[in-house]
Short mmCIF file of C-alpha atoms in Angstrom, two decimals:
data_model
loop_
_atom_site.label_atom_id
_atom_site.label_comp_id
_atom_site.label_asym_id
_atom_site.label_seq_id
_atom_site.Cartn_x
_atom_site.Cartn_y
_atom_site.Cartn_z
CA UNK A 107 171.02 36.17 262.12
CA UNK A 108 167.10 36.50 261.73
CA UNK A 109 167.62 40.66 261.83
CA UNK A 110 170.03 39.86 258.34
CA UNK A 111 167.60 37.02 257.18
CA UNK A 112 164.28 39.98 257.60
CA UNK A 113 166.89 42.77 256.24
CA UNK A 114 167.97 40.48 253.21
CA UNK A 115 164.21 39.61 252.41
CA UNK A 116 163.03 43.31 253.00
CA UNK A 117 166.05 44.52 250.69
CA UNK A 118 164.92 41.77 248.07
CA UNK A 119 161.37 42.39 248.07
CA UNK A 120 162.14 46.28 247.36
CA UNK A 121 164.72 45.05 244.52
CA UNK A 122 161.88 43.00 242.98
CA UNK A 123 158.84 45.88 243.71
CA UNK A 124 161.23 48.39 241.58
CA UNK A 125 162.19 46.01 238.82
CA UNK A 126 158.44 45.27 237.59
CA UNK A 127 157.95 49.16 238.28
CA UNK A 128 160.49 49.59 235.97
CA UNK A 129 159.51 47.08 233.61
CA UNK A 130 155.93 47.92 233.59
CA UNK A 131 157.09 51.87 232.96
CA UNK A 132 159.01 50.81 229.59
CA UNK A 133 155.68 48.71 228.47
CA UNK A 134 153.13 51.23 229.14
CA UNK A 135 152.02 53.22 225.99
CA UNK A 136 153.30 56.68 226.10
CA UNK A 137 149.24 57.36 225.24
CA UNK A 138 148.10 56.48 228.26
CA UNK A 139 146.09 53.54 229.20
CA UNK A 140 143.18 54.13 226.46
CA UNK A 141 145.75 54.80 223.31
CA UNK A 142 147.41 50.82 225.07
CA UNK A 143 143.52 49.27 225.13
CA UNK A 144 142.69 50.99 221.61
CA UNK A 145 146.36 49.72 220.08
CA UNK A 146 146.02 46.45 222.16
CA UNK A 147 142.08 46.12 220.25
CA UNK A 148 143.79 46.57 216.79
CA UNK A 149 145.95 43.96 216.96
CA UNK A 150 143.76 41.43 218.15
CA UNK A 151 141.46 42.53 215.24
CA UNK A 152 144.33 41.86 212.79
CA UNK A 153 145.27 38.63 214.48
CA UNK A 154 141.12 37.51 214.68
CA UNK A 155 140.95 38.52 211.08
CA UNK A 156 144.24 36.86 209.93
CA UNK A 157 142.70 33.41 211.70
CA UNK A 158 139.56 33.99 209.67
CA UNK A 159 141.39 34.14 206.59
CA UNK A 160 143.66 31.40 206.81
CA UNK A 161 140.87 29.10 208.13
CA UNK A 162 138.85 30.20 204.61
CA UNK A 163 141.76 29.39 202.68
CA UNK A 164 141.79 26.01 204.68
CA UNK A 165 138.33 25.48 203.64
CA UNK A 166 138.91 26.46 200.28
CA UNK A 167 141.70 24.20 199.41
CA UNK A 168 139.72 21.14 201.52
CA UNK A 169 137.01 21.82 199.02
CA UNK A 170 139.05 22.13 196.22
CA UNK A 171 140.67 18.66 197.20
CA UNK A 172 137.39 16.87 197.34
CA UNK A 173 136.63 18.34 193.51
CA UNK A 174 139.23 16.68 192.15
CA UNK A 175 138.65 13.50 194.23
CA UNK A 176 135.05 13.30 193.14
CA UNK A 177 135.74 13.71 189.67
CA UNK A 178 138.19 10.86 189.52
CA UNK A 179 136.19 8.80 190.89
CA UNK A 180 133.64 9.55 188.46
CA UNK A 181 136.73 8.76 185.77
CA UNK A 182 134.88 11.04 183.39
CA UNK A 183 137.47 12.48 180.55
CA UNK A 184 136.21 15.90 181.19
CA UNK A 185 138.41 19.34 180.23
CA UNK A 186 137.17 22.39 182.03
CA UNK A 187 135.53 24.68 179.62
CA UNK A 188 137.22 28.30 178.94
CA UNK A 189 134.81 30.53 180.32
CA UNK A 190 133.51 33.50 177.75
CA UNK A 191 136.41 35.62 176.62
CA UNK A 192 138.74 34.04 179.63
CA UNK A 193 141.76 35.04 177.36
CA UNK A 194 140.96 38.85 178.61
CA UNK A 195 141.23 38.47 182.03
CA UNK A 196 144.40 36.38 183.44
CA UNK A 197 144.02 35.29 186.71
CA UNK A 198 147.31 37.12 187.74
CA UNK A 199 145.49 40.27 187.54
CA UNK A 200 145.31 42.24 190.85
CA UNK A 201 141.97 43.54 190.53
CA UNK A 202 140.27 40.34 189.51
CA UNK A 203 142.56 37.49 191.90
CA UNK A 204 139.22 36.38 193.24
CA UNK A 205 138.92 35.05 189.57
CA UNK A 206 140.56 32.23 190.70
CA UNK A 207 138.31 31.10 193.26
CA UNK A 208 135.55 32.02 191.37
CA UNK A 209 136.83 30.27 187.90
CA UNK A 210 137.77 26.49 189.07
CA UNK A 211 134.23 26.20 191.21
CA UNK A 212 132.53 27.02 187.66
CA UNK A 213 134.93 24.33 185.94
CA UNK A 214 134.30 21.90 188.53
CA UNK A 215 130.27 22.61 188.20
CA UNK A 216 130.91 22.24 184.34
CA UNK A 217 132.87 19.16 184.32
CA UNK A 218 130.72 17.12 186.45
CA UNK A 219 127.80 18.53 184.35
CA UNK A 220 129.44 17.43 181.47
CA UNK A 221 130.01 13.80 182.64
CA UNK A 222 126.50 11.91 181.42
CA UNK A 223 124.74 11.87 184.79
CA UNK A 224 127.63 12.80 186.58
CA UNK A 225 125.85 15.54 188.07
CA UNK A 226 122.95 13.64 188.87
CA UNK A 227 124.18 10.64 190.48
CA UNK A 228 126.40 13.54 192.98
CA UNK A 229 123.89 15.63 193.95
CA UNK A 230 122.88 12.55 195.57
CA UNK A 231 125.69 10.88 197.06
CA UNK A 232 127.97 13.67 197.10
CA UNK A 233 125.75 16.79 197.74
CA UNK A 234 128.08 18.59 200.10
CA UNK A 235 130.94 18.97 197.62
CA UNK A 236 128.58 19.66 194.95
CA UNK A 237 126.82 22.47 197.14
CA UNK A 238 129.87 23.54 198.98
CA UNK A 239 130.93 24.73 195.37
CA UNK A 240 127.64 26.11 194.43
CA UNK A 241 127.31 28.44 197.65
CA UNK A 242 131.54 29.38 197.26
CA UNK A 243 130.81 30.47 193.51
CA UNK A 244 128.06 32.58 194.26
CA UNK A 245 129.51 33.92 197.62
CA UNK A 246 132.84 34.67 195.18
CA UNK A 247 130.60 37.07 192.77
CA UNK A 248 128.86 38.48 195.80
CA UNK A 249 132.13 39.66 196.39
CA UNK A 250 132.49 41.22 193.53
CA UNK A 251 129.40 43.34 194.00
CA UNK A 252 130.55 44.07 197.13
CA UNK A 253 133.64 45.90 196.60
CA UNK A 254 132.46 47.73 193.76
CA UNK A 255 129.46 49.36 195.94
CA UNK A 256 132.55 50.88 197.56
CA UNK A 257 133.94 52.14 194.36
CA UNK A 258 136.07 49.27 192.66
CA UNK A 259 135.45 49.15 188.87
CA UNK A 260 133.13 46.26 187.86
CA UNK A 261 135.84 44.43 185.30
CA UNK A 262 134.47 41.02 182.97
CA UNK A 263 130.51 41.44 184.08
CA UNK A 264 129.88 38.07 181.40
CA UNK A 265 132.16 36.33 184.02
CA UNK A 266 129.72 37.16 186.75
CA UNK A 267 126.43 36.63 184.70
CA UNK A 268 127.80 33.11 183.62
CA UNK A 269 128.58 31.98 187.14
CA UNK A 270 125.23 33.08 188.07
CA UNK A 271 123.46 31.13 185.48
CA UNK A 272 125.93 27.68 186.48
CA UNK A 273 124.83 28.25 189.90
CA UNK A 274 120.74 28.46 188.75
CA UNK A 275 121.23 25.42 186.77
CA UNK A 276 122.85 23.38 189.24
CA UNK A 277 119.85 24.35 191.84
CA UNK A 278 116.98 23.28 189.44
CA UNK A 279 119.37 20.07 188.99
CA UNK A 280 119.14 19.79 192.25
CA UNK A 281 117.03 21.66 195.20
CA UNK A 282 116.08 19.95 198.10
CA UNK A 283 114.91 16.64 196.58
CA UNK A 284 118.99 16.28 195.49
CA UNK A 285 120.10 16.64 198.68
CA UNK A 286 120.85 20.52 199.35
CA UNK A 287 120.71 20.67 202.80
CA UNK A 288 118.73 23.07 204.74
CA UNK A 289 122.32 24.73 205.72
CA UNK A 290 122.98 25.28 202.27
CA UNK A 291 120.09 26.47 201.51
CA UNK A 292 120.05 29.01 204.08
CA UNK A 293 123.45 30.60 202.97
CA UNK A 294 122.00 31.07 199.11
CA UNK A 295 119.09 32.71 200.59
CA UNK A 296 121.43 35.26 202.54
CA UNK A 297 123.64 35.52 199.78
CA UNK A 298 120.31 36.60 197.46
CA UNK A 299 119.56 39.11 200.11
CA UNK A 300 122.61 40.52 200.17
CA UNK A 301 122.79 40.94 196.29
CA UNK A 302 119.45 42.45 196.56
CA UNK A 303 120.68 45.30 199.59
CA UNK A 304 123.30 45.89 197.25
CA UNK A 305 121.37 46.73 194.43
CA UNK A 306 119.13 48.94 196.72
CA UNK A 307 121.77 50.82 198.57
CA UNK A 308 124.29 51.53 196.16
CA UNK A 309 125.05 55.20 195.52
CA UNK A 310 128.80 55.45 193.79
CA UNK A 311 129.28 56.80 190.40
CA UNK A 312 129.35 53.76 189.23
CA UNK A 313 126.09 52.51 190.13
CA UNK A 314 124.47 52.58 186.82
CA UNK A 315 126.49 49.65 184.84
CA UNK A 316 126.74 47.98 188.39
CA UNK A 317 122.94 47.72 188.42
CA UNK A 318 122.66 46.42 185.13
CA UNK A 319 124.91 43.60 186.07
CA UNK A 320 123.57 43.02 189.13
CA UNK A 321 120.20 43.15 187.83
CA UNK A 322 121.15 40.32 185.80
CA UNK A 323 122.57 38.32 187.63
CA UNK A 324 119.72 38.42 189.89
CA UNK A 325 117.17 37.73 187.03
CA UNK A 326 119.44 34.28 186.47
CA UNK A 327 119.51 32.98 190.02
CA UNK A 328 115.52 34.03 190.26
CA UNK A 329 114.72 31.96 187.63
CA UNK A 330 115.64 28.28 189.22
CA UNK A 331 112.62 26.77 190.73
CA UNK A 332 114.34 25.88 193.67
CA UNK A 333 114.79 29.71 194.86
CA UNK A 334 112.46 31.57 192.57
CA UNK A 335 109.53 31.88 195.58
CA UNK A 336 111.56 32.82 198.06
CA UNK A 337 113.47 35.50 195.79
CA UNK A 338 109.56 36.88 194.48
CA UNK A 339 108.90 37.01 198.01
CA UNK A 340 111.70 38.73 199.12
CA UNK A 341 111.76 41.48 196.70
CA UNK A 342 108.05 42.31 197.64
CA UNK A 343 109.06 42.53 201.30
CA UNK A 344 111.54 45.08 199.99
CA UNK A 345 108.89 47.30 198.41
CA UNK A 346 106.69 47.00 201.05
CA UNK A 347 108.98 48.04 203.83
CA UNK A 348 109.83 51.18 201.62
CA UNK A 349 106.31 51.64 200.93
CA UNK A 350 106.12 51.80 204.87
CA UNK A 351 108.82 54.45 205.19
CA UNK A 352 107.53 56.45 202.05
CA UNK A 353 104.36 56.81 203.85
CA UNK A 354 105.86 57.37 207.52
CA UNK A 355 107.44 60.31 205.50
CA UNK A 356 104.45 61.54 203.99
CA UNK A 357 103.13 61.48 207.67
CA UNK A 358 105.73 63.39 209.17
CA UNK A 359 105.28 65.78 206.63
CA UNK A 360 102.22 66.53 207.68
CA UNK A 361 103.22 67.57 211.43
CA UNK A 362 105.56 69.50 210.22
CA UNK A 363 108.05 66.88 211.87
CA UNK A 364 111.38 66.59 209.98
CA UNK A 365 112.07 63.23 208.49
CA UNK A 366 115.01 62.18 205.94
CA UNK A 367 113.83 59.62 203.37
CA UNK A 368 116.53 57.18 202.00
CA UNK A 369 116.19 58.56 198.48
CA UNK A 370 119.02 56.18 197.21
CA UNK A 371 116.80 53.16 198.09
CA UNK A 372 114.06 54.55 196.64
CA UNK A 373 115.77 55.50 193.60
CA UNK A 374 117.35 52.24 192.76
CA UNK A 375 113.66 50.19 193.82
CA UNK A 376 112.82 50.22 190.27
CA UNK A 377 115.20 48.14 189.69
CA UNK A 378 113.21 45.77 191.73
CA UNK A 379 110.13 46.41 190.26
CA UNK A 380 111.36 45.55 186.79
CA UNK A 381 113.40 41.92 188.84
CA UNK A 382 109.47 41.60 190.06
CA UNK A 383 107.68 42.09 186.35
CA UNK A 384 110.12 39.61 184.78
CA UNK A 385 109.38 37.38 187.31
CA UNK A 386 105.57 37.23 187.29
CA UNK A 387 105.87 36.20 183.74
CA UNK A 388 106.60 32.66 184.91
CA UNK A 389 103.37 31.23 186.45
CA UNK A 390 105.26 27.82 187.79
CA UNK A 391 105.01 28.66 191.39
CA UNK A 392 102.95 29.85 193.73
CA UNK A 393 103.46 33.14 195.82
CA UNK A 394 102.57 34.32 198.69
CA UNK A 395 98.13 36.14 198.72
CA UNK A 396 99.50 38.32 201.66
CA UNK A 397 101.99 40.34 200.30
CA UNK A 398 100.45 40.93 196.46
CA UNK A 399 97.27 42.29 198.90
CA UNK A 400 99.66 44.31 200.66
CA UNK A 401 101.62 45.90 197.34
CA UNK A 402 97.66 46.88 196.66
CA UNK A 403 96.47 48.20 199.76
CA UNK A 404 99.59 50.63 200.11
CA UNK A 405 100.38 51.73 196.69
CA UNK A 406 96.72 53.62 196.82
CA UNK A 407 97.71 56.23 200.14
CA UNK A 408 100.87 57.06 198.52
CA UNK A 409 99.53 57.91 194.90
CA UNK A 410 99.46 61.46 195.53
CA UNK A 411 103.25 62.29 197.12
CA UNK A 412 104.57 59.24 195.03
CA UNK A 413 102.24 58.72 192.21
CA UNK A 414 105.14 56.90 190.26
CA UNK A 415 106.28 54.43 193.26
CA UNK A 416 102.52 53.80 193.88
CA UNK A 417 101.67 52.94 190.04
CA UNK A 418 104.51 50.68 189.70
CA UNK A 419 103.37 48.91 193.38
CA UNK A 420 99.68 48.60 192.12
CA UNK A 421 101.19 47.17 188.24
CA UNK A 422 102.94 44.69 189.75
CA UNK A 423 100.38 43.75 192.59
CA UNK A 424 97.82 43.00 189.35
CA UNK A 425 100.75 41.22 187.84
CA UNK A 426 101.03 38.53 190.29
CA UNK A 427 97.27 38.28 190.71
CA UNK A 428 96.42 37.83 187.34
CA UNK A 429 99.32 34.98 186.76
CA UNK A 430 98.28 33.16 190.02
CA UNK A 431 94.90 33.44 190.70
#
């Protein structure tokens, strides 16, 4: 009995050995083992990103909820404006379905803007709706930009410039004395650098009227208090740090040592020099000594290889020092 007991377990254990051989045979990739962990990769990508966007759309429609339950509360009679020629764009449209999201956090902005101190009286007691909404719109035209530095066409540009403009006037409504947390905050700042890499590093075809909106749109957001300084201060960085590489160039050069210069950037930094010459106009903020020294000190070395780049560094440099001095 125990020599049929070890033969039956022996037989089993064989059964079972060549059943999960078999079964882990008609799993395996017919790729091999890297084509499995490179398919295996993919789909937990799709499945990561899938979470990511249902958990946004989550957000979105949490947000949107606590809108609509702010403004009753309010009890303010308010009907959303029609944005600028809204009648040429429906919201079904394929290329433009991020109209929605953009379109009802600009009503929302303009309704409670519309109720007499409605805005006010939020920004206080209900900042992070308010907010929420303000760093959604702007993240929804960033989007925009972003897909059309990859080639999409740039369709309603007075939709983008108008949400721009909404979101400057609800941040010099507000800023940090209203209750715009330092989370908030932080996201419009990322969201302005962002818009500014964009303008900097695009090179399609269809660059030129991109710019031009873009430009604007920048020029509206720079010009709330709440963000100007830090905007002034981050498009001098910019110039700086290509400054830097323009003359790392020039050195190269020189020992003969080969070095490729990121001529789209410096292309498309005039565009920032003419963000940075509308902005010195306003003298209602300070900026910071350091960097206007800097623009000085290194437009002079590059004067001779970049004699352009260099004038506009040392125009603007006197720019800011004469407004803020």
């Amino acid at each position: 009995n125990t020599g049929k007991k070890l033969y039956s377990v022996s037989w089993y254990m064989r059964v079972s050995k060549l059943a999960v051989a078999v079964a882990v045979i008609k799993i395996s990739p017919s790729g091999g083992a890297r084509q499995f962990a490179e398919s295996l990769a993919d789909r937990l990508r799709l499945q990561d990103e899938g979470w990511r966007s249902k958990a946004r759309s989550l957000h979105e429609e949490l947000l949107r909820l606590r809108q609509e339950l702010l403004l009753t509360r309010l009890k303010g009679q308010c009907l959303p404006p029609t944005p600028p020629n809204s009648q040429n764009f429906p919201l079904q449209d394929r290329k433009w379905r991020q109209d929605h999201r953009l379109l009802k956090h600009m009503q929302f902005l303009h309704c409670l803007s519309g109720l007499r101190g409605g805005c006010e009286s939020s920004l206080f007691h209900d900042g992070d709706v308010v907010w929420d909404s303000v760093v959604q719109l702007l993240d929804s035209v960033v989007e925009v930009f972003r897909q059309a530095n990859v080639g999409q066409p740039l369709d309603h540009p007075e939709q983008l410039l108008h949400a721009t403009q909404v979101v400057a006037q609800t941040l010099s409504r507000g800023g940090a004395q209203r209750g715009c947390s330092v989370q908030h905050f932080s996201k419009v700042d990322d969201l302005l650098k962002e818009m500014t890499n964009l303008l900097l590093n695009n090179h399609q075809l269809n660059s030129f009227s991109v710019h031009g909106v873009l430009s604007e749109c920048l020029l509206a957001l720079g010009g709330s208090p709440a963000v100007r300084t830090a905007f002034v201060q981050l498009l001098m960085s910019q110039i700086i740090q290509l400054a830097q590489q323009l003359w790392d160039t020039c050195e190269r050069s020189r020992e003969e040592q080969h070095h490729q210069l990121d001529w789209i950037r410096y292309e498309n930094s005039f565009y920032v020099f003419w963000l940075l010459e509308y902005l010195a106009q306003d003298i209602d903020y300070n900026v910071n000594k350091e960097l206007v020294i800097q623009l000085e000190t290194k437009a002079f070395p590059l004067a001779d290889e970049f004699p352009l780049f260099s004038l506009y560094m040392w125009r603007i440099g006197g720019l800011f020092r004469a407004e803020h001095t």
